Each structure stands twice: as structure tokens, then as C-alpha cells.
Amino acid sequence: MAEGIMCYFSTVILFFIVISFINTEKICPGYGFVKFSENCTSTCSTSNDHCSNGTKCCQRLTEPCGFHCIKPKDDVKKSGDCPQLQANNPFWFLCDGHYCDVDSDCQGMAKCCTNICRSKICVMPNSSK
């Protein structure tokens, strides 16, 4: 009987893990403050995203630049909240960098947060309550 209960709970846990990945928001990779080439061509439009096979219409910096259907990043949130301001962290004031798009781009427990310049940086979160 204990084996049946363990099997049931294992199935329920697996179900919730699968559902959490299915329902995660899909995020296009970002590039920070860069000037895109003027000779770009696009094969899709973000206002009319008709991409298939789990891809999303995102802007690419590398050739071929422009908007193309690419595999987006899953926005799986790590625990904790982004801090307001960390005066002792120089990255908090970095206005020309782009270090992450989603929490999973950051190592360990660090989260991908927006700094005062709207750049994305990896910082340690406030602990969850």
C-alpha cells in the first residue's frame, strides 16, 4: 500500500513539474542598448506572431538580423524577489550592459533583475517570506 501511495505522489509531482514548464512565459533574448544594422530583413512580425514548433518571433542581432522565428527562453522564476537598490553593487548602475533575460541565465540563487537604467543584471534576491 505504501508503494501505491508513493507512486501516486510521484505522479502528482511529475504532473505539476510538467505543467509548470508548459505554462512558463516564453521570453525573447535581449541585447541591451545596441544599434541594430539597417540592412536587416525580417521573416515574421511580433504583432502577428505565426511561428510554429515552439518558436517565437524575436529580434536577432546576429546575421541574419531582423525578426525571425527562434526558440525563446522559458521564464522559470527562482525564489525570492528582486531587491530595490543595492548601492554597493556597481552593476546596479551599469547602463550599457545586458547580462540576462530570465532567472535561469543567472548562476546559483541569483535572479535576473532590472537595474536603475533598465538593464538586466544578475543579483541575489531578497529572501522569500
Short mmCIF file of N, CA and C in Angstrom, two decimals:
data_model
loop_
_atom_site.label_atom_id
_atom_site.label_comp_id
_atom_site.label_asym_id
_atom_site.label_seq_id
_atom_site.Cartn_x
_atom_site.Cartn_y
_atom_site.Cartn_z
N MET A 1 0.82 -1.19 0.00
CA MET A 1 0.00 0.00 0.00
C MET A 1 0.87 1.26 0.00
N ALA A 2 1.96 1.23 0.76
CA ALA A 2 2.87 2.38 0.80
C ALA A 2 3.46 2.65 -0.57
N GLU A 3 3.74 1.59 -1.33
CA GLU A 3 4.29 1.76 -2.68
C GLU A 3 3.27 2.44 -3.58
N GLY A 4 1.99 2.10 -3.42
CA GLY A 4 0.93 2.73 -4.21
C GLY A 4 0.81 4.20 -3.92
N ILE A 5 0.92 4.57 -2.64
CA ILE A 5 0.84 5.98 -2.25
C ILE A 5 2.04 6.74 -2.79
N MET A 6 3.23 6.16 -2.69
CA MET A 6 4.44 6.80 -3.22
C MET A 6 4.34 6.99 -4.73
N CYS A 7 3.81 5.99 -5.42
CA CYS A 7 3.64 6.08 -6.87
C CYS A 7 2.67 7.20 -7.22
N TYR A 8 1.58 7.31 -6.45
CA TYR A 8 0.58 8.35 -6.67
C TYR A 8 1.20 9.74 -6.49
N PHE A 9 1.92 9.93 -5.37
CA PHE A 9 2.54 11.23 -5.11
C PHE A 9 3.61 11.56 -6.14
N SER A 10 4.37 10.57 -6.58
CA SER A 10 5.38 10.79 -7.62
C SER A 10 4.72 11.24 -8.91
N THR A 11 3.59 10.63 -9.25
CA THR A 11 2.86 11.00 -10.46
C THR A 11 2.33 12.42 -10.34
N VAL A 12 1.79 12.79 -9.19
CA VAL A 12 1.25 14.14 -8.97
C VAL A 12 2.37 15.17 -9.08
N ILE A 13 3.50 14.90 -8.46
CA ILE A 13 4.63 15.83 -8.51
C ILE A 13 5.12 15.99 -9.95
N LEU A 14 5.27 14.90 -10.67
CA LEU A 14 5.69 14.97 -12.07
C LEU A 14 4.70 15.77 -12.89
N PHE A 15 3.41 15.59 -12.64
CA PHE A 15 2.38 16.34 -13.35
C PHE A 15 2.56 17.84 -13.15
N PHE A 16 2.77 18.26 -11.89
CA PHE A 16 2.93 19.69 -11.62
C PHE A 16 4.22 20.25 -12.22
N ILE A 17 5.27 19.47 -12.26
CA ILE A 17 6.51 19.92 -12.90
C ILE A 17 6.29 20.13 -14.39
N VAL A 18 5.62 19.20 -15.04
CA VAL A 18 5.34 19.32 -16.48
C VAL A 18 4.46 20.53 -16.74
N ILE A 19 3.41 20.72 -15.94
CA ILE A 19 2.50 21.85 -16.11
C ILE A 19 3.25 23.17 -15.91
N SER A 20 4.17 23.23 -14.95
CA SER A 20 4.90 24.48 -14.71
C SER A 20 5.75 24.85 -15.91
N PHE A 21 6.33 23.87 -16.61
CA PHE A 21 7.12 24.18 -17.79
C PHE A 21 6.23 24.56 -18.97
N ILE A 22 5.06 23.97 -19.08
CA ILE A 22 4.15 24.29 -20.17
C ILE A 22 3.63 25.71 -20.03
N ASN A 23 3.36 26.15 -18.80
CA ASN A 23 2.75 27.45 -18.58
C ASN A 23 3.76 28.58 -18.38
N THR A 24 5.05 28.32 -18.50
CA THR A 24 6.02 29.40 -18.32
C THR A 24 5.96 30.33 -19.51
N GLU A 25 6.19 31.60 -19.22
CA GLU A 25 6.20 32.59 -20.28
C GLU A 25 7.44 32.37 -21.15
N LYS A 26 7.30 32.60 -22.42
CA LYS A 26 8.41 32.46 -23.35
C LYS A 26 9.01 33.85 -23.59
N ILE A 27 10.31 33.98 -23.37
CA ILE A 27 10.99 35.27 -23.44
C ILE A 27 11.98 35.28 -24.60
N CYS A 28 11.94 36.35 -25.40
CA CYS A 28 12.93 36.53 -26.46
C CYS A 28 14.25 36.97 -25.82
N PRO A 29 15.38 36.52 -26.37
CA PRO A 29 16.66 37.00 -25.86
C PRO A 29 16.79 38.50 -26.11
N GLY A 30 17.41 39.20 -25.18
CA GLY A 30 17.61 40.64 -25.32
C GLY A 30 19.06 40.96 -25.61
N TYR A 31 19.31 42.19 -25.97
CA TYR A 31 20.67 42.59 -26.34
C TYR A 31 21.13 43.85 -25.63
N GLY A 32 20.30 44.46 -24.81
CA GLY A 32 20.68 45.69 -24.15
C GLY A 32 20.59 46.85 -25.13
N PHE A 33 21.41 47.85 -24.91
CA PHE A 33 21.36 49.04 -25.74
C PHE A 33 22.37 48.92 -26.87
N VAL A 34 21.95 48.34 -27.98
CA VAL A 34 22.82 48.19 -29.14
C VAL A 34 22.10 48.75 -30.36
N LYS A 35 22.89 49.19 -31.31
CA LYS A 35 22.32 49.68 -32.57
C LYS A 35 22.28 48.52 -33.55
N PHE A 36 21.09 48.23 -34.03
CA PHE A 36 20.93 47.16 -35.00
C PHE A 36 21.29 47.66 -36.38
N SER A 37 21.76 46.77 -37.22
CA SER A 37 22.11 47.10 -38.60
C SER A 37 20.87 47.59 -39.34
N GLU A 38 21.08 48.48 -40.28
CA GLU A 38 19.96 49.00 -41.08
C GLU A 38 19.62 48.06 -42.22
N ASN A 39 20.46 47.08 -42.50
CA ASN A 39 20.23 46.17 -43.63
C ASN A 39 19.61 44.85 -43.17
N CYS A 40 18.75 44.90 -42.18
CA CYS A 40 18.14 43.69 -41.65
C CYS A 40 16.89 43.32 -42.44
N THR A 41 16.60 42.03 -42.48
CA THR A 41 15.37 41.55 -43.09
C THR A 41 14.62 40.74 -42.04
N SER A 42 13.32 40.75 -42.12
CA SER A 42 12.50 40.02 -41.15
C SER A 42 11.66 38.97 -41.85
N THR A 43 11.48 37.84 -41.17
CA THR A 43 10.65 36.77 -41.71
C THR A 43 9.38 36.58 -40.89
N CYS A 44 9.18 37.44 -39.87
CA CYS A 44 7.97 37.37 -39.06
C CYS A 44 7.73 38.75 -38.45
N SER A 45 6.60 38.90 -37.80
CA SER A 45 6.24 40.16 -37.16
C SER A 45 5.77 39.88 -35.75
N THR A 46 6.23 40.68 -34.79
CA THR A 46 5.82 40.46 -33.40
C THR A 46 4.34 40.76 -33.20
N SER A 47 3.75 41.60 -34.04
CA SER A 47 2.32 41.90 -33.92
C SER A 47 1.46 40.79 -34.50
N ASN A 48 2.07 39.93 -35.32
CA ASN A 48 1.34 38.85 -35.97
C ASN A 48 2.21 37.59 -35.91
N ASP A 49 2.47 37.11 -34.70
CA ASP A 49 3.42 36.02 -34.46
C ASP A 49 2.85 34.68 -34.93
N HIS A 50 3.24 34.26 -36.14
CA HIS A 50 2.77 32.98 -36.70
C HIS A 50 3.87 31.93 -36.71
N CYS A 51 4.72 31.95 -35.72
CA CYS A 51 5.80 30.97 -35.64
C CYS A 51 5.24 29.63 -35.17
N SER A 52 5.92 28.56 -35.55
CA SER A 52 5.44 27.23 -35.19
C SER A 52 6.51 26.46 -34.42
N ASN A 53 6.16 25.26 -34.02
CA ASN A 53 7.09 24.34 -33.34
C ASN A 53 7.74 24.94 -32.10
N GLY A 54 6.99 25.71 -31.31
CA GLY A 54 7.52 26.26 -30.07
C GLY A 54 8.45 27.44 -30.25
N THR A 55 8.50 28.01 -31.45
CA THR A 55 9.35 29.18 -31.67
C THR A 55 8.53 30.45 -31.49
N LYS A 56 9.21 31.59 -31.41
CA LYS A 56 8.57 32.88 -31.20
C LYS A 56 9.26 33.91 -32.08
N CYS A 57 8.52 34.90 -32.53
CA CYS A 57 9.09 35.95 -33.37
C CYS A 57 9.89 36.90 -32.48
N CYS A 58 11.22 36.85 -32.62
CA CYS A 58 12.13 37.64 -31.79
C CYS A 58 13.13 38.37 -32.68
N GLN A 59 13.65 39.47 -32.17
CA GLN A 59 14.67 40.22 -32.90
C GLN A 59 16.03 39.58 -32.69
N ARG A 60 16.76 39.43 -33.79
CA ARG A 60 18.12 38.87 -33.74
C ARG A 60 19.13 39.96 -34.05
N LEU A 61 20.23 39.93 -33.34
CA LEU A 61 21.31 40.88 -33.57
C LEU A 61 22.29 40.33 -34.61
N THR A 62 22.53 39.02 -34.55
CA THR A 62 23.48 38.40 -35.46
C THR A 62 22.82 38.12 -36.81
N GLU A 63 23.63 37.89 -37.81
CA GLU A 63 23.11 37.62 -39.16
C GLU A 63 22.38 36.29 -39.20
N PRO A 64 21.24 36.19 -39.81
CA PRO A 64 20.52 37.30 -40.43
C PRO A 64 19.80 38.12 -39.37
N CYS A 65 20.11 39.41 -39.31
CA CYS A 65 19.47 40.25 -38.30
C CYS A 65 18.04 40.57 -38.72
N GLY A 66 17.27 41.06 -37.79
CA GLY A 66 15.85 41.33 -38.02
C GLY A 66 15.01 40.43 -37.15
N PHE A 67 13.73 40.34 -37.44
CA PHE A 67 12.82 39.50 -36.67
C PHE A 67 12.67 38.15 -37.35
N HIS A 68 12.93 37.08 -36.58
CA HIS A 68 12.86 35.72 -37.10
C HIS A 68 12.27 34.80 -36.04
N CYS A 69 11.73 33.67 -36.49
CA CYS A 69 11.20 32.66 -35.56
C CYS A 69 12.38 31.90 -34.95
N ILE A 70 12.57 32.06 -33.65
CA ILE A 70 13.65 31.38 -32.95
C ILE A 70 13.10 30.74 -31.68
N LYS A 71 13.88 29.86 -31.08
CA LYS A 71 13.46 29.21 -29.84
C LYS A 71 13.64 30.20 -28.69
N PRO A 72 12.53 30.56 -28.01
CA PRO A 72 12.64 31.51 -26.90
C PRO A 72 13.11 30.82 -25.62
N LYS A 73 13.38 31.62 -24.62
CA LYS A 73 13.80 31.11 -23.32
C LYS A 73 12.57 30.93 -22.44
N ASP A 74 12.56 29.88 -21.61
CA ASP A 74 11.48 29.67 -20.64
C ASP A 74 11.75 30.54 -19.42
N ASP A 75 10.74 31.30 -19.01
CA ASP A 75 10.89 32.18 -17.86
C ASP A 75 10.46 31.46 -16.59
N VAL A 76 11.31 30.56 -16.11
CA VAL A 76 11.05 29.83 -14.87
C VAL A 76 11.63 30.66 -13.73
N LYS A 77 10.77 31.12 -12.85
CA LYS A 77 11.18 32.04 -11.77
C LYS A 77 11.89 31.30 -10.64
N LYS A 78 12.99 31.90 -10.15
CA LYS A 78 13.65 31.41 -8.95
C LYS A 78 12.97 32.06 -7.75
N SER A 79 13.20 31.52 -6.57
CA SER A 79 12.55 32.06 -5.37
C SER A 79 13.17 33.40 -4.99
N GLY A 80 12.39 34.17 -4.25
CA GLY A 80 12.83 35.49 -3.81
C GLY A 80 12.36 36.58 -4.74
N ASP A 81 12.55 37.82 -4.30
CA ASP A 81 12.15 38.99 -5.07
C ASP A 81 13.38 39.82 -5.43
N CYS A 82 13.30 40.53 -6.53
CA CYS A 82 14.39 41.42 -6.91
C CYS A 82 14.48 42.55 -5.88
N PRO A 83 15.70 42.90 -5.45
CA PRO A 83 15.86 44.00 -4.50
C PRO A 83 15.59 45.35 -5.16
N GLN A 84 15.31 46.35 -4.34
CA GLN A 84 15.04 47.69 -4.87
C GLN A 84 16.31 48.34 -5.41
N LEU A 85 17.31 48.53 -4.58
CA LEU A 85 18.55 49.18 -4.99
C LEU A 85 19.67 48.66 -4.11
N GLN A 86 20.78 48.33 -4.72
CA GLN A 86 21.95 47.88 -3.97
C GLN A 86 23.10 48.84 -4.29
N ALA A 87 23.26 49.86 -3.45
CA ALA A 87 24.27 50.89 -3.70
C ALA A 87 25.68 50.33 -3.74
N ASN A 88 25.92 49.18 -3.09
CA ASN A 88 27.26 48.59 -3.07
C ASN A 88 27.52 47.69 -4.27
N ASN A 89 26.56 47.56 -5.18
CA ASN A 89 26.72 46.73 -6.37
C ASN A 89 26.87 47.63 -7.59
N PRO A 90 28.09 47.71 -8.17
CA PRO A 90 28.29 48.61 -9.32
C PRO A 90 27.43 48.25 -10.53
N PHE A 91 27.04 46.98 -10.65
CA PHE A 91 26.19 46.59 -11.78
C PHE A 91 24.81 47.23 -11.69
N TRP A 92 24.42 47.67 -10.48
CA TRP A 92 23.12 48.29 -10.30
C TRP A 92 23.04 49.61 -11.07
N PHE A 93 24.21 50.20 -11.40
CA PHE A 93 24.26 51.49 -12.09
C PHE A 93 24.81 51.36 -13.51
N LEU A 94 25.01 50.15 -13.98
CA LEU A 94 25.56 49.90 -15.32
C LEU A 94 24.45 50.10 -16.36
N CYS A 95 24.64 51.05 -17.25
CA CYS A 95 23.57 51.39 -18.19
C CYS A 95 23.78 50.86 -19.60
N ASP A 96 24.86 50.18 -19.86
CA ASP A 96 25.06 49.69 -21.23
C ASP A 96 25.30 48.19 -21.28
N GLY A 97 24.86 47.48 -20.26
CA GLY A 97 25.07 46.03 -20.23
C GLY A 97 23.78 45.26 -20.31
N HIS A 98 23.90 44.02 -20.65
CA HIS A 98 22.75 43.10 -20.68
C HIS A 98 23.30 41.73 -20.34
N TYR A 99 23.05 41.30 -19.11
CA TYR A 99 23.68 40.08 -18.61
C TYR A 99 22.74 38.89 -18.52
N CYS A 100 21.43 39.12 -18.65
CA CYS A 100 20.49 38.01 -18.54
C CYS A 100 19.15 38.41 -19.16
N ASP A 101 18.34 37.41 -19.44
CA ASP A 101 16.97 37.64 -19.89
C ASP A 101 15.97 37.04 -18.90
N VAL A 102 16.34 35.90 -18.33
CA VAL A 102 15.48 35.17 -17.39
C VAL A 102 16.34 34.69 -16.23
N ASP A 103 15.70 34.30 -15.13
CA ASP A 103 16.42 33.86 -13.93
C ASP A 103 17.41 32.73 -14.22
N SER A 104 17.06 31.82 -15.11
CA SER A 104 17.95 30.67 -15.37
C SER A 104 19.25 31.08 -16.06
N ASP A 105 19.34 32.32 -16.57
CA ASP A 105 20.61 32.81 -17.12
C ASP A 105 21.61 33.13 -16.02
N CYS A 106 21.14 33.26 -14.78
CA CYS A 106 21.98 33.63 -13.65
C CYS A 106 22.41 32.39 -12.87
N GLN A 107 23.63 32.43 -12.34
CA GLN A 107 24.17 31.29 -11.60
C GLN A 107 23.59 31.21 -10.19
N GLY A 108 23.52 29.99 -9.69
CA GLY A 108 23.10 29.77 -8.31
C GLY A 108 21.71 30.30 -8.03
N MET A 109 21.59 31.03 -6.92
CA MET A 109 20.30 31.56 -6.50
C MET A 109 20.02 32.96 -7.04
N ALA A 110 20.98 33.53 -7.78
CA ALA A 110 20.81 34.89 -8.30
C ALA A 110 19.64 34.95 -9.27
N LYS A 111 18.97 36.10 -9.30
CA LYS A 111 17.83 36.33 -10.18
C LYS A 111 18.19 37.38 -11.22
N CYS A 112 17.48 37.35 -12.33
CA CYS A 112 17.63 38.35 -13.39
C CYS A 112 16.69 39.51 -13.05
N CYS A 113 17.28 40.66 -12.72
CA CYS A 113 16.50 41.82 -12.29
C CYS A 113 16.86 43.04 -13.14
N THR A 114 15.96 43.99 -13.17
CA THR A 114 16.16 45.21 -13.94
C THR A 114 16.79 46.26 -13.02
N ASN A 115 17.91 46.87 -13.46
CA ASN A 115 18.57 47.88 -12.63
C ASN A 115 17.97 49.26 -12.90
N ILE A 116 18.58 50.31 -12.34
CA ILE A 116 18.00 51.64 -12.47
C ILE A 116 18.04 52.17 -13.90
N CYS A 117 18.89 51.60 -14.74
CA CYS A 117 18.97 52.01 -16.15
C CYS A 117 18.14 51.11 -17.06
N ARG A 118 17.37 50.20 -16.49
CA ARG A 118 16.53 49.25 -17.23
C ARG A 118 17.36 48.16 -17.90
N SER A 119 18.63 48.01 -17.50
CA SER A 119 19.46 46.90 -17.98
C SER A 119 19.16 45.68 -17.13
N LYS A 120 19.33 44.49 -17.69
CA LYS A 120 19.08 43.24 -16.97
C LYS A 120 20.40 42.75 -16.37
N ILE A 121 20.40 42.51 -15.05
CA ILE A 121 21.60 42.06 -14.34
C ILE A 121 21.24 40.91 -13.40
N CYS A 122 22.23 40.12 -13.02
CA CYS A 122 22.04 39.02 -12.07
C CYS A 122 22.41 39.52 -10.67
N VAL A 123 21.47 39.44 -9.74
CA VAL A 123 21.70 39.87 -8.36
C VAL A 123 21.07 38.86 -7.40
N MET A 124 21.57 38.85 -6.18
CA MET A 124 20.98 38.00 -5.15
C MET A 124 19.64 38.59 -4.75
N PRO A 125 18.62 37.75 -4.65
CA PRO A 125 17.28 38.25 -4.34
C PRO A 125 17.09 38.54 -2.86
N ASN A 126 16.03 39.30 -2.57
CA ASN A 126 15.55 39.38 -1.19
C ASN A 126 14.99 38.02 -0.87
N SER A 127 15.16 37.56 0.35
CA SER A 127 14.66 36.23 0.70
C SER A 127 13.14 36.21 0.70
N SER A 128 12.58 35.06 0.30
CA SER A 128 11.12 34.89 0.30
C SER A 128 10.63 34.82 1.72
N LYS A 129 9.45 35.36 1.94
CA LYS A 129 8.88 35.33 3.29
C LYS A 129 7.97 34.16 3.43
#
